Coordinates of C-alpha atoms and ligand atoms in Angstrom, one line a residue:
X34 CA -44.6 -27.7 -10.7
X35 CA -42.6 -26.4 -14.1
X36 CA -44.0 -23.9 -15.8
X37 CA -44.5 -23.1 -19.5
X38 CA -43.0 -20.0 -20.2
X39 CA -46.5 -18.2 -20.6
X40 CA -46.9 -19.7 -17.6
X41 CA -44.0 -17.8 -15.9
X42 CA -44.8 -14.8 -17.4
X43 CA -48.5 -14.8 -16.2
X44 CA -46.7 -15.8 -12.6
X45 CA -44.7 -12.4 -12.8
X46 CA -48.0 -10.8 -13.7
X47 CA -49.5 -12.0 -10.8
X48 CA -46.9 -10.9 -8.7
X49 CA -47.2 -7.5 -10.3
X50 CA -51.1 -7.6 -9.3
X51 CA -50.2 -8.2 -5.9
X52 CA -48.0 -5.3 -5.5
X53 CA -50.4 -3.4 -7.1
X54 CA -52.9 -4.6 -4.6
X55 CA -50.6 -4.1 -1.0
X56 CA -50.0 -0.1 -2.8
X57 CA -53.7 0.5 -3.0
X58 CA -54.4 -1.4 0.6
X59 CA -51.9 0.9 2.2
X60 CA -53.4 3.8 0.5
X61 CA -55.8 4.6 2.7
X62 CA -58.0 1.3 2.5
X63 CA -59.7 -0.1 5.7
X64 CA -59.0 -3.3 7.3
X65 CA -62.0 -4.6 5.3
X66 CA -61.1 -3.4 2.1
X67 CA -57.9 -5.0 2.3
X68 CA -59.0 -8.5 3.4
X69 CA -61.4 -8.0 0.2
X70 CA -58.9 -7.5 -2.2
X71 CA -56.5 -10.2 -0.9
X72 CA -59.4 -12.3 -1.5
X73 CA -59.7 -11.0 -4.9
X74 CA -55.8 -11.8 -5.3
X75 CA -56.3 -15.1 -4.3
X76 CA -58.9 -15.8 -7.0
X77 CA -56.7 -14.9 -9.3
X78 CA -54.0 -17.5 -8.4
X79 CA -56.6 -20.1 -8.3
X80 CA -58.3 -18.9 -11.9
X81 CA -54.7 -19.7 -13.2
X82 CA -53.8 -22.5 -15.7
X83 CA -49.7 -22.6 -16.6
X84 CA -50.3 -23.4 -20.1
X85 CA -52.9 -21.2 -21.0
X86 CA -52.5 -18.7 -23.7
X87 CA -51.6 -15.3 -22.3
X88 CA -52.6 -13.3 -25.4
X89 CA -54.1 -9.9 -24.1
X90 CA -52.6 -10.0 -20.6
X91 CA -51.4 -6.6 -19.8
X92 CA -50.3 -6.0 -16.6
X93 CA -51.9 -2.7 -16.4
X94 CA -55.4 -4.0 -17.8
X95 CA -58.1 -3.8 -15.1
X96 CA -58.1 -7.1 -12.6
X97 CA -61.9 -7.5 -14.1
X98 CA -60.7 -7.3 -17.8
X99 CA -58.1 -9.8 -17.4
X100 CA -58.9 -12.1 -20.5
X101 CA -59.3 -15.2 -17.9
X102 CA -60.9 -13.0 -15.2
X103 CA -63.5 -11.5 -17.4
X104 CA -67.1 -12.2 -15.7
X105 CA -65.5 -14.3 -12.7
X106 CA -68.6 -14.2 -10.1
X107 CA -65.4 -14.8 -7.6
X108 CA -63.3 -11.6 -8.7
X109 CA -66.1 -9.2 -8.7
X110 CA -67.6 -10.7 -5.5
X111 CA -64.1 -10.1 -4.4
X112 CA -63.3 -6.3 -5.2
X113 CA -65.2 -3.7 -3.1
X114 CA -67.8 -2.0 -5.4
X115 CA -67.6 1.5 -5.3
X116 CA -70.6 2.3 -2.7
X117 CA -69.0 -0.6 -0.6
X118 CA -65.8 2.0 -0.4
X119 CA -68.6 4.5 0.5
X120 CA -70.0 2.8 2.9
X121 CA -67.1 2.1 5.1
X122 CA -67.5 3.6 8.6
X123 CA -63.5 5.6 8.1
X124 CA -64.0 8.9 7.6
X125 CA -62.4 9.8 4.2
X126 CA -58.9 11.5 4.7
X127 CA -59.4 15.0 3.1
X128 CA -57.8 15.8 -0.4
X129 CA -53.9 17.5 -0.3
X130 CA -55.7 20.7 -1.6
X131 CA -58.8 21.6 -1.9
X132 CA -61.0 24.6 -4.0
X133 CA -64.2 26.0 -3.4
X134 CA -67.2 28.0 -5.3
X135 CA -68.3 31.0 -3.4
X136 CA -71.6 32.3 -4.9
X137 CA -72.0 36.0 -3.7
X138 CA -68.4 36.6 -2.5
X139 CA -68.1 39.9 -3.0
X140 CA -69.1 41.5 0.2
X141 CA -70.8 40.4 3.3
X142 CA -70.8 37.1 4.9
X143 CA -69.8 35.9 1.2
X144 CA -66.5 37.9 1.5
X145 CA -65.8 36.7 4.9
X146 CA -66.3 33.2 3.8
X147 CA -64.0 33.0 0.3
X148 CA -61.8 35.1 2.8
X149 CA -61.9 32.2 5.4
X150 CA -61.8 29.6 3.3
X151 CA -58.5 31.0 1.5
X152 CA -56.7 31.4 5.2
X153 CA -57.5 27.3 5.6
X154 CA -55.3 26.8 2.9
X155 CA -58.2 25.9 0.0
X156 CA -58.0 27.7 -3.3
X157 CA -61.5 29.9 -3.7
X158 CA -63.5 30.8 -6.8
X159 CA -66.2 33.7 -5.8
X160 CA -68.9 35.0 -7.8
X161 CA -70.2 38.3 -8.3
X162 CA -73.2 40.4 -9.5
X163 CA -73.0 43.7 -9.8
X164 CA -69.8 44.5 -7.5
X165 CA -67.3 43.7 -9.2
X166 CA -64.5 45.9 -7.7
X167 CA -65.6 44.8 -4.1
X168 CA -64.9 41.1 -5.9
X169 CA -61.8 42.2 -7.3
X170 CA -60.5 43.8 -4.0
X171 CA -61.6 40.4 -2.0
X172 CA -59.1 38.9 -4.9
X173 CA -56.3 40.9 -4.0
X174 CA -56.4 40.6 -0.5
X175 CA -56.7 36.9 -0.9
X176 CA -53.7 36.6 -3.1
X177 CA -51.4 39.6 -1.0
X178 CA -52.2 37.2 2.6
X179 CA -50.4 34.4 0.2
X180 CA -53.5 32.6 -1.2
X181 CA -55.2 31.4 -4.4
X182 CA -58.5 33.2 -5.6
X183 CA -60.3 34.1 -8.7
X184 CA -63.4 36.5 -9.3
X185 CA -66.5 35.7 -11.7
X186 CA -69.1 37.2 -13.0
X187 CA -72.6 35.6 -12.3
X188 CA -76.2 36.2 -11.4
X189 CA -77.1 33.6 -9.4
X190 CA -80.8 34.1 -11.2
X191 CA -79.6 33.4 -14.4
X192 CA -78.4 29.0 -14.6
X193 CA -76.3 29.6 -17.5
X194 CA -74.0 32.2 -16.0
X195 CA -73.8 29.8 -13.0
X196 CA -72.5 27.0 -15.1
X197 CA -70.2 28.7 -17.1
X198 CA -68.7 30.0 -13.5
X199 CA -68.5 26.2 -12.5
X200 CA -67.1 25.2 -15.8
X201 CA -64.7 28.2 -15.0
X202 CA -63.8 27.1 -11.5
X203 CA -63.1 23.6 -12.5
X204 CA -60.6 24.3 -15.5
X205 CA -59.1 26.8 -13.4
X206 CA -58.7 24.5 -10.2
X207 CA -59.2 21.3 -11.6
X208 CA -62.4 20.2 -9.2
X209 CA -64.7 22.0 -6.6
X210 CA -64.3 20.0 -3.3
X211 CA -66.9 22.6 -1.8
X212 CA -69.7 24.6 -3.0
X213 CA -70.9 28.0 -1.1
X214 CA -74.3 28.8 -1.8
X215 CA -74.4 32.3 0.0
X216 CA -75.4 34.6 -2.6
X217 CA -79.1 36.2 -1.6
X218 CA -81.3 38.8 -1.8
X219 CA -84.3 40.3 0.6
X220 CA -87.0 42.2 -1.3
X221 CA -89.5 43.1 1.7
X222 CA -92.4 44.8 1.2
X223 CA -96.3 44.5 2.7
X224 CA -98.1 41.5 0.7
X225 CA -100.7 44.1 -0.9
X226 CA -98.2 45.9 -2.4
X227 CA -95.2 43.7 -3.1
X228 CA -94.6 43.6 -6.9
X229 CA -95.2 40.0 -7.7
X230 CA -91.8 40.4 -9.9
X231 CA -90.3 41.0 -6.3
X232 CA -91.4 37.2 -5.5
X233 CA -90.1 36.0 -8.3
X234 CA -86.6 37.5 -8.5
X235 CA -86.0 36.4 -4.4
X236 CA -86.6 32.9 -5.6
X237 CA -84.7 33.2 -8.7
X238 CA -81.4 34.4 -6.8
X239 CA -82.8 32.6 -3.4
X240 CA -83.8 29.3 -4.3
X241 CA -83.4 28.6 -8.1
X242 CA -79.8 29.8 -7.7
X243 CA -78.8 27.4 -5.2
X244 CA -80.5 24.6 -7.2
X245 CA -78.8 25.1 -10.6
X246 CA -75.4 25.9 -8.4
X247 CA -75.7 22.7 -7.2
X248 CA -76.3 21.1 -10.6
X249 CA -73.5 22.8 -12.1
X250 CA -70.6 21.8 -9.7
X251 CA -71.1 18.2 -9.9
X252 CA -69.5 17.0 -12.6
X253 CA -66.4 19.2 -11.3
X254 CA -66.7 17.6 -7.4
X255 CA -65.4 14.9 -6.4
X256 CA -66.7 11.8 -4.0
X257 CA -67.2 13.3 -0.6
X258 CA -67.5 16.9 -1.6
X259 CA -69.4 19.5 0.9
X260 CA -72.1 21.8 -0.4
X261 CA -73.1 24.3 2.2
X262 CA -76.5 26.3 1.9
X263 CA -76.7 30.0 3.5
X264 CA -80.3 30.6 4.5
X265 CA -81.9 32.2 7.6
X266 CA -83.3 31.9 11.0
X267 CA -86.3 33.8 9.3
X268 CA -87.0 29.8 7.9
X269 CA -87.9 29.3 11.4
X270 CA -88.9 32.4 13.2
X271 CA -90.5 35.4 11.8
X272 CA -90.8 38.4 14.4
X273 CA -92.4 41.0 12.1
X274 CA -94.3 41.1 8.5
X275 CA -93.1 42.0 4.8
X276 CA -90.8 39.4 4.6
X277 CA -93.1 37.2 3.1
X278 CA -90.6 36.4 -0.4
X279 CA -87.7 36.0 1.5
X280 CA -89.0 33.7 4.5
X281 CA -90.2 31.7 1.9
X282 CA -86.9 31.4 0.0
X283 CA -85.1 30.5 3.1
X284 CA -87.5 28.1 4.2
X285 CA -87.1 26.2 0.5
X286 CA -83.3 26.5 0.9
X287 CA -83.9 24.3 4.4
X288 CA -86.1 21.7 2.3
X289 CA -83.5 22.0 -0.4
X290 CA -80.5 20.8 1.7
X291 CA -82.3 17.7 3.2
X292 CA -83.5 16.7 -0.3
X293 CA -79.9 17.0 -1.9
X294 CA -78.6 15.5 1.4
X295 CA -80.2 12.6 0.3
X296 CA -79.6 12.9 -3.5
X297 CA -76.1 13.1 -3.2
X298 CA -75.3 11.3 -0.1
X299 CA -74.5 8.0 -2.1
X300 CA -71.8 9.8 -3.3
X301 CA -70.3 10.6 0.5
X302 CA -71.3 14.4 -0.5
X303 CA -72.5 16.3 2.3
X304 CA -75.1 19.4 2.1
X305 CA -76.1 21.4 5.1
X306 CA -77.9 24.6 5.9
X307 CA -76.9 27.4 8.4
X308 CA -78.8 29.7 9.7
X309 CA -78.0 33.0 10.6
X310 CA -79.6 35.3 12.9
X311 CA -78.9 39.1 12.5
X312 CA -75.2 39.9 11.3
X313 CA -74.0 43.8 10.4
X314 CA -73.6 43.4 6.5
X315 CA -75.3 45.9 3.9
X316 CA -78.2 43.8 4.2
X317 CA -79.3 44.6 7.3
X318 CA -77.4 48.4 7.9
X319 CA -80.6 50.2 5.9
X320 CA -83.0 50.8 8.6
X321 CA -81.8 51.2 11.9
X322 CA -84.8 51.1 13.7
X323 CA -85.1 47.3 12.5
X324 CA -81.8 47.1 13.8
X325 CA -82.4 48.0 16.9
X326 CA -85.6 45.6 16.9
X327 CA -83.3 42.7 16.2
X328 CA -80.6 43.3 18.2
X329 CA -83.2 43.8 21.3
X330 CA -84.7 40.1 19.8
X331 CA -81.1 38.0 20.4
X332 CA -80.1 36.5 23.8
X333 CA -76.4 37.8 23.1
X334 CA -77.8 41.8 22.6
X335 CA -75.8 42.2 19.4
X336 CA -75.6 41.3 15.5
X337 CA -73.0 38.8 14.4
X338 CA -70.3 39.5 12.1
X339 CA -69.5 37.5 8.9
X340 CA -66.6 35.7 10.3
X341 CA -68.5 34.0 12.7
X342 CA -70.5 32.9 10.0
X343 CA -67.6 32.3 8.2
X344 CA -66.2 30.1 11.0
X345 CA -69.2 27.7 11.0
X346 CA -68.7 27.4 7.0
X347 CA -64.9 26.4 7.8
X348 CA -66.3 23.7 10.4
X349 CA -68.3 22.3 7.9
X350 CA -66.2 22.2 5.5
X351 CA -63.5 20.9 7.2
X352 CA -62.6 16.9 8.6
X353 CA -64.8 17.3 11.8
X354 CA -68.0 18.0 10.0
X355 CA -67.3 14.1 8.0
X356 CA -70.9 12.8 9.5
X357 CA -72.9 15.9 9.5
X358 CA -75.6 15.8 6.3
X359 CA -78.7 17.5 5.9
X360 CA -78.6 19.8 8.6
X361 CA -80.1 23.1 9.3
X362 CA -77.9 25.1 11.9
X363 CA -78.7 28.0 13.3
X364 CA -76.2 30.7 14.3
X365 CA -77.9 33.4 15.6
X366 CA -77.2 34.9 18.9
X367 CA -80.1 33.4 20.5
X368 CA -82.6 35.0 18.4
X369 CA -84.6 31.9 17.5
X370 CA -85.0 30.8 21.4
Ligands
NAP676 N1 -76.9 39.7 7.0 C1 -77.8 39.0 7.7 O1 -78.3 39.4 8.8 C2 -78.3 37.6 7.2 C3 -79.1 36.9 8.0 C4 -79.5 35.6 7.6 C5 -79.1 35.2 6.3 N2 -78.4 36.0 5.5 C6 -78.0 35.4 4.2 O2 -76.6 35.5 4.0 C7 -76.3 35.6 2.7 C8 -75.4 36.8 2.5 O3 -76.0 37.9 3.0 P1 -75.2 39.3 3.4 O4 -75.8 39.8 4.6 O5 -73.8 39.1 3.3 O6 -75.7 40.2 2.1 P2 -75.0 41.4 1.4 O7 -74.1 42.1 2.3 O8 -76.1 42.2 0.8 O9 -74.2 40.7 0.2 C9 -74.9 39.9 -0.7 C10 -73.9 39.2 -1.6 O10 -74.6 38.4 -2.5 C11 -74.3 38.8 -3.8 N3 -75.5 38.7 -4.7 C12 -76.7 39.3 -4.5 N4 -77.4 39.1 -5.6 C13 -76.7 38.3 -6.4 C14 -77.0 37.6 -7.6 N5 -78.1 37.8 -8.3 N6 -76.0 36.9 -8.2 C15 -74.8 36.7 -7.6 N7 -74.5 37.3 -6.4 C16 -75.4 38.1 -5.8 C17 -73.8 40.2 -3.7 O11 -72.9 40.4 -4.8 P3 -73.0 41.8 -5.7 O12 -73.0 42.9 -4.8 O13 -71.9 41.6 -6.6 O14 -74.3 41.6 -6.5 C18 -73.0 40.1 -2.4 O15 -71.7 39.6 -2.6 C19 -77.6 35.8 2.0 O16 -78.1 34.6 1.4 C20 -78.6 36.2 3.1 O17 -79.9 35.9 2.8 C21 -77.9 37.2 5.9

């Protein structure tokens, strides 16, 4: 068959779509994917007519915006919509790098984490509250063991500062592939007596802070991010009284994850909860007859440290933890058995 020359040049075009089309099939696509977009190929061939008018045909245009394309039931029907990529059964090969939002990074388990997470290789935003040379010195030993890190100020009670740490993180990074929610306070007290400001400020930094965390990092995090929850074994079991506020944070932060688990899992995000039992951080060094209680209450006989805590975060944050969504793990030492 001769061609018109409009006719030729829409041939090369086609030829250009199909190279387009093998680049993106062997980027990554499944089987399935491919056979769909050869499909989609083919429809074009068949939609073409050698003497059409070729006016608007730009080789870069969208296949769905080519001017003789444009509302074809059989290209559409063709391309994989975007929760059809979702929904294939590969696991999604993880980003070349990779940054995280730490809230509460400063000391503790939060220190150990932006710590861990910096060894892996990811680049690590961490928010602070009131420590900020414990954040700073995180920072530097971050950035001396060859890493990327940055420090922020935010209260975890207060949304706005959260965002603007987000906002921060993202123009700094470029995206949040993880989110950290580990920042927490425990303001025990007996119920007669606990300042009902108490209640409200362990939710604020507990719960709420979480929450808005979450809100704030998703325009920045891309398909298949991970949000991981800190909470506590406390959600579960609670040996002794005046822990009322923060037993009832932690047990929100457990509902919390299988509600955005759900939210977000269109979106192949993940969001899970751990659990830890009793690990040596400031929070639990203050009274050491409580200590000695909870040590006696593990089947191990001791606290945790951070990094172990830290090395669950990594896990789940890593290409392992792909299918794992809406969980609650416990890491505890036993203390919940
Ligand atoms: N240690 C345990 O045995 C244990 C057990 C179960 C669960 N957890 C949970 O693990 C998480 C970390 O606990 P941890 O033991 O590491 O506590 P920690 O040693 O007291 O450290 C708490 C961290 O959270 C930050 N933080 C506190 N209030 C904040 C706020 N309003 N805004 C931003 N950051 C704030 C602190 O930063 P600044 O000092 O800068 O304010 C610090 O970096 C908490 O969610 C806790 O509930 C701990």
């Amino acid at each position: 068959m001769s061609l018109t020359p409009e006719g030729r040049a829409l041939e090369s075009h086609v030829a250009e779509v199909w190279a387009k089309l093998e680049e993106r099939a062997t980027a990554g696509l499944s089987a399935e994917e491919c056979a769909r977009f050869v499909a989609a190929a083919r429809a074009i061939e068949a939609a073409i007519e050698p003497d059409a008018a070729i006016d608007g045909c730009r080789p870069d245009a969208p296949l769905t915006d080519h001017p003789w394309l444009k509302g074809s039931t059989a290209v559409s029907a063709a391309l994989p919509t975007h929760s059809e990529r979702l929904a294939s059964p590969t696991p999604p090969a993880l980003p070349e790098y990779r940054s995280a939002l730490v809230t509460g990074g400063s000391r503790g388990i939060g220190a150990a984490i932006a710590t861990r997470l910096a060894a892996d290789g990811i680049r690590v935003a961490l928010t602070y509250n009131a420590s900020r040379t414990a954040a700073d010195r995180v920072v530097e030993e971050i950035t001396e063991a060859g890493g990327h890190a940055l420090a922020l100020h935010a209260d975890s009670a207060d949304a706005d500062q959260i965002r603007a740490a987000a906002d921060a993180t993202g123009r700094e990074y470029g995206k949040i592939d993880i989110l950290v929610n580990n920042a927490g306070i425990g303001m025990g007290g007996p119920i007669e007596e606990m300042p009902i400001e108490h209640f409200d400020r362990t939710m604020a930094v507990n719960v709420r802070g979480p929450f808005a965390a979450a809100q704030a990092v998703l325009p920045h995090m891309p398909d298949h991010g991970r949000i991981i929850n800190i909470g506590s074994v406390f959600a579960d079991r609670t040996p002794f009284g005046t822990l009322s506020a923060y037993v009832t944070s932690k047990a929100a932060v457990a509902g919390l994850t299988r509600a955005l688990a759900r939210d977000l899992g269109g979106r192949g995000i993940t969001v899970n909860n751990i659990q830890p039992g009793p690990i040596s951080t400031d929070l639990t060094s203050a009274d050491s007859h409580v200590r000695d209680v909870m040590t006696e209450a593990t089947a191990l006989r001791r606290f945790g440290t951070p990094e172990e805590i830290a090395g669950l975060v990594a896990y789940l944050a890593g290409p392992e933890a792909s299918y794992i969504t809406g969980a609650t793990i416990t890491a505890d030492g036993g203390y919940a058995v």
